[in-house]
Amino acid sequence: MEDDAPVIYGLEFQARALTAQTAETDAIRFLVGTQSLKFDNQIHIIDFDDENNMINKSVLLHDAGEIWHISGSPAEKAVLTTCYSKTSESRVLTCAAVWRMPPEWESGSHESPDDSSNNPQTLELLCHLDNTTHGSVACVLWEPMGDGKRVISLAENHVLLWDLQESSTKATISSSATLEGKGQLKFTAGKWSPHHNSTQLATANDTAIRGWDLRSMSQIYCIESAHGQLVRDLDFNPNKQYYLASCGDDCKVKFWDVRHINEPVKCLEEHSHWVWSVRYNHSHDQLLLTGSSDSRVILSNMVSISSEPFGHLVDDDELSDNEESQQEDKGKEPLQDSIIATYEEHEDSVYAVEWSAADPWLFASLSYDGRLVINRVPRALKYRILL
């Protein structure tokens, strides 16, 4: 079997929520949340067996409601958050909660209990993260590389920073901020920056992207018209602290240096419909995944704006200060950006793309019809980056 061949799994339910199990760095594992009005909703734990190129799945019940967003704790394999809809007094609200998996599902051992799909166990509710006074929750973000004790929820126009206490069974708001002004102030997406000691957050509302300092809960930058239409997703470059990628309903993917927000550093226009999801590779930041309503997943090589523009590591300061390395690189052009591959295994809107937390060369994508596809970075490129 060709090493690069995709592996496809059908959930039999509509789905739009996908996360890698962040704290699991040995086994390749993804969690998918379903959106079903008729049946109890589920979380499918997808274990990918690399050697045999096959998927093993387990199913947990999430009977609280349809899942819009899911995210795994960076510190505890068994703990996750979901945002889900529930109807109260004939209004549909999106709530958020912290859950724990039953212990036998915690880590990716390939002997997951049989019969889990016919007789699924239920997630254990640890605590609710919603204070209905703040309205519907768009997403919950864990502190990157944190100890699993701090999360942020974005609800309507509120940023809420929560402390999780007593083994995540209690959540209290430690600070908050509210977006004020004219226009559509509802947050659509956000990302907690892994840089600056985890003190910064980026949020999207309507066509704007804003940066926040979590110590003072104040805005530090605002890119007013970052996209021509709604901004759908954001991601920080893991290796370049000021670099941020965004995507939206104008079919574009843009790259920003938040110190110079007047215009993007780069813009990709490869998708033909709304772009829902953008993700930097955790180790090799020139690799970028995007997923769109055009049913395609695109893997781009954004090497010119990566931390290795000449094929080796370049420090931000080095570009201006260090004469020697400039001399050395002067004769060289930065490497060319390119589209590595376009993946066509989906037939419906691709709402989520995620890199594996265990294998930097492997990623998953999820389309609304419940199709999950696992792909690998082409081998030729992998060796070119490594060698």
Short mmCIF file of C-alpha atoms in Angstrom, two decimals, residues 17 65 124 217 235 249 309 330 370:
data_model
loop_
_atom_site.label_atom_id
_atom_site.label_comp_id
_atom_site.label_asym_id
_atom_site.label_seq_id
_atom_site.Cartn_x
_atom_site.Cartn_y
_atom_site.Cartn_z
CA ALA A 17 -16.05 19.53 15.45
CA GLY A 65 -26.67 18.27 22.50
CA GLU A 124 -18.55 12.48 32.84
CA MET A 217 -7.77 42.42 29.45
CA ASP A 235 -3.87 30.40 14.04
CA ASP A 249 -15.77 33.87 3.74
CA PRO A 309 13.03 31.08 4.74
CA LYS A 330 22.44 37.59 0.24
CA GLY A 370 -19.30 12.95 8.75
#
